[in-house]
Each structure stands twice: as C-alpha cells, then as structure tokens.
CSV table of C-alpha atoms in Angstrom, one decimal:
chain,number,residue,atom,x,y,z
A,23,MET,CA,26.6,-32.6,-23.0
A,24,LYS,CA,25.4,-34.1,-19.7
A,25,LYS,CA,28.2,-32.3,-17.9
A,26,ILE,CA,27.2,-29.0,-19.5
A,27,LEU,CA,23.6,-29.4,-18.5
A,28,LEU,CA,24.6,-30.4,-14.9
A,29,ALA,CA,26.9,-27.4,-14.6
A,30,GLY,CA,24.1,-25.1,-15.8
A,31,ALA,CA,21.6,-26.6,-13.3
A,32,VAL,CA,24.1,-26.2,-10.5
A,33,ALA,CA,24.7,-22.5,-11.5
A,34,LEU,CA,21.0,-21.8,-11.6
A,35,PHE,CA,19.8,-23.7,-8.5
A,36,GLY,CA,22.8,-24.6,-6.5
A,37,LEU,CA,22.6,-21.4,-4.4
A,38,SER,CA,19.0,-21.9,-3.4
A,39,ASN,CA,19.8,-23.5,-0.1
A,40,ALA,CA,20.9,-20.2,1.5
A,41,GLN,CA,18.9,-19.6,4.7
A,42,ILE,CA,18.5,-17.0,7.4
A,43,ALA,CA,19.7,-18.3,10.7
A,44,LYS,CA,17.8,-18.5,13.9
A,45,GLY,CA,18.6,-15.6,16.3
A,46,THR,CA,19.1,-13.0,13.5
A,47,THR,CA,17.6,-9.6,14.2
A,48,TYR,CA,16.7,-6.9,11.8
A,49,LEU,CA,15.4,-3.3,11.8
A,50,SER,CA,13.1,-1.9,9.1
A,51,GLY,CA,10.1,0.4,8.8
A,52,GLN,CA,8.1,2.8,6.8
A,53,VAL,CA,8.4,6.6,6.6
A,54,GLY,CA,6.2,8.4,4.1
A,55,TYR,CA,4.5,11.7,3.3
A,56,SER,CA,2.2,12.5,0.4
A,57,GLN,CA,0.2,15.6,-0.7
A,58,ASN,CA,-2.4,15.9,-3.4
A,59,GLU,CA,-4.0,19.2,-4.4
A,60,ASN,CA,-7.0,19.3,-6.7
A,61,ASN,CA,-7.6,22.8,-8.0
A,62,ASN,CA,-10.8,21.7,-9.7
A,63,ASN,CA,-12.6,21.4,-6.3
A,64,ASP,CA,-10.1,23.2,-4.1
A,65,THR,CA,-9.3,20.0,-2.1
A,66,LYS,CA,-5.9,19.1,-0.5
A,67,VAL,CA,-5.1,15.7,0.9
A,68,GLU,CA,-2.1,15.2,3.1
A,69,SER,CA,-0.9,11.8,4.5
A,70,PHE,CA,2.0,11.1,6.9
A,71,LYS,CA,3.1,7.8,8.4
A,72,VAL,CA,6.1,6.6,10.3
A,73,LEU,CA,6.3,2.9,11.4
A,74,PRO,CA,9.7,1.6,12.6
A,75,THR,CA,9.8,-2.2,12.8
A,76,VAL,CA,12.0,-4.8,14.5
A,77,GLY,CA,12.0,-8.5,13.6
A,78,TYR,CA,13.6,-11.6,15.2
A,79,PHE,CA,14.1,-15.0,13.6
A,80,VAL,CA,12.8,-17.6,16.0
A,81,GLY,CA,13.7,-20.3,13.6
A,82,THR,CA,15.4,-20.8,10.2
A,83,ASN,CA,13.7,-18.4,7.8
A,84,LEU,CA,10.9,-17.7,10.3
A,85,ALA,CA,10.7,-14.3,12.0
A,86,VAL,CA,8.3,-12.6,14.4
A,87,GLY,CA,8.3,-8.8,14.9
A,88,LEU,CA,6.5,-5.7,15.9
A,89,GLY,CA,5.9,-2.3,14.3
A,90,VAL,CA,5.0,0.7,16.4
A,91,GLY,CA,4.4,4.2,15.0
A,92,TYR,CA,2.1,7.1,14.1
A,93,LYS,CA,-0.1,8.1,11.1
A,94,ASN,CA,-1.9,11.3,10.2
A,95,ASP,CA,-4.3,11.9,7.3
A,96,LYS,CA,-5.9,15.3,6.6
A,97,THR,CA,-8.3,16.5,3.9
A,98,THR,CA,-9.0,20.2,3.5
A,99,THR,CA,-11.8,21.5,1.2
A,100,THR,CA,-12.3,25.2,0.5
A,101,THR,CA,-15.5,26.5,-1.0
A,102,THR,CA,-16.1,30.1,-2.1
A,103,GLY,CA,-19.1,31.8,-3.6
A,104,THR,CA,-21.6,34.7,-3.6
A,105,ILE,CA,-25.2,34.8,-2.3
A,106,ALA,CA,-27.1,38.0,-2.9
A,107,ASN,CA,-24.8,40.8,-1.7
A,108,SER,CA,-22.7,38.6,0.4
A,109,SER,CA,-19.5,36.6,-0.4
A,110,PHE,CA,-18.5,33.5,1.7
A,111,ILE,CA,-15.5,31.3,2.2
A,112,ASN,CA,-16.0,27.9,3.9
A,113,GLU,CA,-13.1,25.6,4.9
A,114,ASN,CA,-13.7,22.0,6.0
A,115,LYS,CA,-10.9,20.0,7.6
A,116,ASN,CA,-11.2,16.2,8.3
A,117,THR,CA,-8.2,14.9,10.2
A,118,THR,CA,-7.5,11.3,11.3
A,119,SER,CA,-4.5,10.7,13.6
A,120,ALA,CA,-3.6,7.4,15.2
A,121,PHE,CA,-1.1,5.4,17.2
A,122,VAL,CA,-0.3,2.3,15.3
A,123,VAL,CA,0.8,-1.2,16.6
A,124,ALA,CA,1.4,-4.0,14.1
A,125,PRO,CA,2.7,-7.4,15.3
A,126,PHE,CA,3.6,-9.9,12.6
A,127,VAL,CA,4.9,-13.2,11.6
A,128,ARG,CA,7.0,-13.6,8.4
A,129,LYS,CA,8.1,-16.8,6.6
A,130,TYR,CA,10.9,-16.9,4.0
A,131,TRP,CA,11.5,-19.3,1.2
A,132,THR,CA,14.8,-19.3,-0.6
A,133,LEU,CA,14.9,-18.6,-4.3
A,134,ALA,CA,18.7,-18.0,-4.7
A,135,ASP,CA,21.7,-17.1,-2.6
A,136,LYS,CA,20.5,-13.6,-1.9
A,137,LEU,CA,16.9,-13.6,-3.1
A,138,TYR,CA,14.0,-14.7,-1.0
A,139,ILE,CA,10.2,-14.8,-1.3
A,140,PHE,CA,8.2,-14.2,1.9
A,141,GLY,CA,4.7,-14.2,3.2
A,142,GLN,CA,3.8,-12.0,6.1
A,143,LEU,CA,0.8,-12.3,8.4
A,144,GLU,CA,0.2,-9.1,10.4
A,145,VAL,CA,-2.5,-7.8,12.8
A,146,PRO,CA,-2.4,-4.0,12.5
A,147,MET,CA,-4.2,-2.0,15.2
A,148,GLU,CA,-4.9,1.7,15.3
A,149,PHE,CA,-6.0,3.8,18.4
A,150,GLY,CA,-6.8,7.2,17.1
A,151,GLN,CA,-9.0,10.2,16.8
A,152,TYR,CA,-11.2,11.6,14.0
A,153,LYS,CA,-11.7,15.3,14.0
A,154,THR,CA,-13.9,17.6,11.9
A,155,GLU,CA,-13.4,21.4,11.8
A,156,LYS,CA,-15.5,23.9,9.9
A,157,ASP,CA,-14.6,27.6,9.4
A,158,ALA,CA,-17.0,30.0,7.7
A,159,THR,CA,-16.4,33.6,6.8
A,160,VAL,CA,-19.2,35.8,5.4
A,161,THR,CA,-18.6,39.3,4.1
A,162,THR,CA,-21.5,41.7,3.4
A,163,GLY,CA,-20.4,45.2,2.4
A,164,SER,CA,-17.8,46.2,5.0
A,165,THR,CA,-19.0,43.7,7.6
A,166,THR,CA,-17.2,40.4,8.0
A,167,THR,CA,-18.5,37.6,10.2
A,168,SER,CA,-16.6,34.4,11.1
A,169,THR,CA,-17.8,31.2,12.8
A,170,SER,CA,-15.9,28.1,13.7
A,171,THR,CA,-17.1,24.7,14.9
A,172,SER,CA,-15.3,21.4,15.6
A,173,ASP,CA,-16.2,17.9,16.6
A,174,LYS,CA,-14.0,14.9,17.4
A,175,ALA,CA,-14.4,11.2,18.3
A,176,ASN,CA,-12.0,8.4,19.2
A,177,TYR,CA,-11.9,5.3,17.2
A,178,THR,CA,-10.2,1.8,17.2
A,179,SER,CA,-9.3,-0.3,14.2
A,180,ILE,CA,-8.0,-3.8,13.9
A,181,GLY,CA,-7.2,-6.0,10.9
A,182,VAL,CA,-5.7,-9.2,9.7
A,183,ASN,CA,-3.5,-9.0,6.6
A,184,ILE,CA,-1.4,-11.3,4.5
A,185,LYS,CA,1.3,-9.7,2.4
A,186,PRO,CA,3.5,-11.5,-0.2
A,187,GLY,CA,6.9,-10.1,-1.1
A,188,LEU,CA,10.5,-10.4,-2.3
A,189,ASP,CA,13.6,-9.7,-0.3
A,190,TYR,CA,17.0,-9.2,-1.9
A,191,PHE,CA,20.2,-9.1,0.2
A,192,LEU,CA,22.8,-6.6,-1.1
A,193,ASN,CA,25.2,-7.9,1.5
A,194,LYS,CA,25.0,-9.6,4.9
A,195,ASN,CA,23.7,-6.5,6.6
A,196,TRP,CA,21.5,-4.7,4.0
A,197,SER,CA,18.5,-5.9,2.0
A,198,ILE,CA,15.8,-4.4,-0.2
A,199,GLU,CA,12.3,-5.7,0.1
A,200,ALA,CA,9.1,-5.2,-1.9
A,201,THR,CA,5.5,-6.2,-1.1
A,202,ILE,CA,2.9,-6.6,-3.8
A,203,GLY,CA,-0.6,-6.0,-2.7
A,204,GLU,CA,-2.3,-7.6,0.3
A,205,PHE,CA,-5.1,-10.0,1.3
A,206,GLY,CA,-7.0,-9.2,4.4
A,207,TYR,CA,-9.8,-7.7,6.5
A,208,ASN,CA,-10.1,-4.5,8.6
A,209,THR,CA,-12.8,-3.2,10.8
A,210,ASN,CA,-13.1,0.1,12.6
A,211,LYS,CA,-15.7,1.9,14.7
A,212,LEU,CA,-16.1,5.5,16.1
A,213,ASP,CA,-16.5,5.7,19.8
A,214,VAL,CA,-19.8,7.6,19.7
A,215,ASP,CA,-23.4,6.6,20.4
A,216,GLY,CA,-25.1,4.9,17.4
A,217,ALA,CA,-21.9,4.4,15.5
A,218,LYS,CA,-21.7,1.2,13.4
A,219,ARG,CA,-18.6,-0.8,12.3
A,220,VAL,CA,-17.0,-0.1,9.0
A,221,ASN,CA,-15.6,-3.3,7.4
A,222,ASP,CA,-13.0,-3.3,4.6
A,223,TYR,CA,-11.9,-6.4,2.6
A,224,LYS,CA,-8.9,-6.5,0.4
A,225,PHE,CA,-8.0,-9.4,-1.9
A,226,GLY,CA,-5.6,-9.5,-4.8
A,227,LEU,CA,-2.2,-8.9,-6.1
A,228,ASN,CA,-2.1,-5.2,-7.2
A,229,LEU,CA,0.9,-4.1,-9.1
A,230,SER,CA,-0.1,-0.5,-8.5
A,231,SER,CA,0.3,-0.9,-4.8
A,232,VAL,CA,3.9,-2.2,-4.7
A,233,THR,CA,5.9,-0.9,-1.7
A,234,PHE,CA,9.6,-0.9,-1.3
A,235,GLY,CA,11.7,-0.8,1.9
A,236,VAL,CA,15.3,-1.1,3.2
A,237,LYS,CA,16.2,-3.4,6.0
A,238,TYR,CA,19.3,-3.6,8.3
A,239,VAL,CA,20.2,-7.1,9.4
A,240,PHE,CA,22.3,-7.8,12.5
A,241,ALA,CA,23.9,-10.8,10.8
A,242,LYS,CA,25.3,-13.5,13.0
C-alpha cells in the first residue's frame, strides 16, 4: 500500500522541478481588433492594438522584457433629427492613438513538467494624442450647410500593474499563456492648460478579463 501511495505521489508531484534556464529568450505579444455597434444610440466603438514583446531569462524562472507597440481607440456617435423646417445630421468622433512602451519583470513557479504559474510586474507607458472631430450638416428646403471642427491634445500615461497567470508549454518551443485580471494603478494627463490628472485603480481577479497568448521560446 505504501508503495502504491509513493508511486502516486511521484506521478503527481515528481515533475514539479522543471525549470526555465537562464539565458532563454522568447517572443510573444498582443494583436487585437474589436468593434461594437449600438444601433439604439447610433454609436460605434473600434479598438486596435498591436504590442510585440521580447523576454529574456536573467536567472532560473526569472525573466525581464519589453513590449513596444501601438494602440488606437475610436468612438463615433451619429445624431439625426428635425428642428422646425430643418433636418440635421451630427457626427462626433473621439480618437485616442498612442505609442506604447511596457517594460516588465516576470517570475515563474513550477506546477508540473510543462505547467507554470507566474506573476508579472509591468510599467506600461503611453505617449499619444486625443482628438475630437465634429461634423454637422443642416438641410433647410433645398439648401444644405455643412460645418466641421476639430481639436486635439497630446497626453502621457504611466502605470504600475501586477498580472498573475498560467503558462503551459506544448513543447520546448511553443507555449500558451493566460493572464487573469490585474492589480495596479494608472495615471494620465492631457497636455493642455488647466488639465488635471486622471487616476485609475484596478484590484482583483476578474474571470471576465482573462487574456490568452501564444509564445515562441528559443529553447537552449
């Protein structure tokens, strides 16, 4: 009986000493596009992000890395109506575009031969621009008048985030990783007179914000 229990323990935990060697390099990143159209209020929201990432293990199960990329978020709202004998169409566009830099440190703990849990500390920074555009068209009888205005301002954003996750190695070169929520702080400010900082705090494991990624490892 003792031999059976010992064999079971070895089968369950005997592979938990697998480690990622110092000097290992990997490539990963995020690429995503989403679009949401709400016909109840004629609003369309589009988001695009690309953030390639490179990591290097400076010690056993300890990696440092850098992500560099670009993001763009645009919200378009269209309003139509009639006033007296005139009809109008108003279109408002709010666009945020930014260059993104995200240095990070990631620590792995071995769960099994190919399965790891990790914690990642990152400092995401954005250097971008916020732009507002307004187009108005008014039609009265056979006369149509159009006006357009736009305004833009640069902004900077910096944060400190901790992300927990799981990493499963399909083989020595490919792995699938997942992060579950994040803990952190972010602050941003428009580069205009009188602008005040906007602070955002995030704390908690959110199963609705699970993200998945694929990583290529240059195994030694």
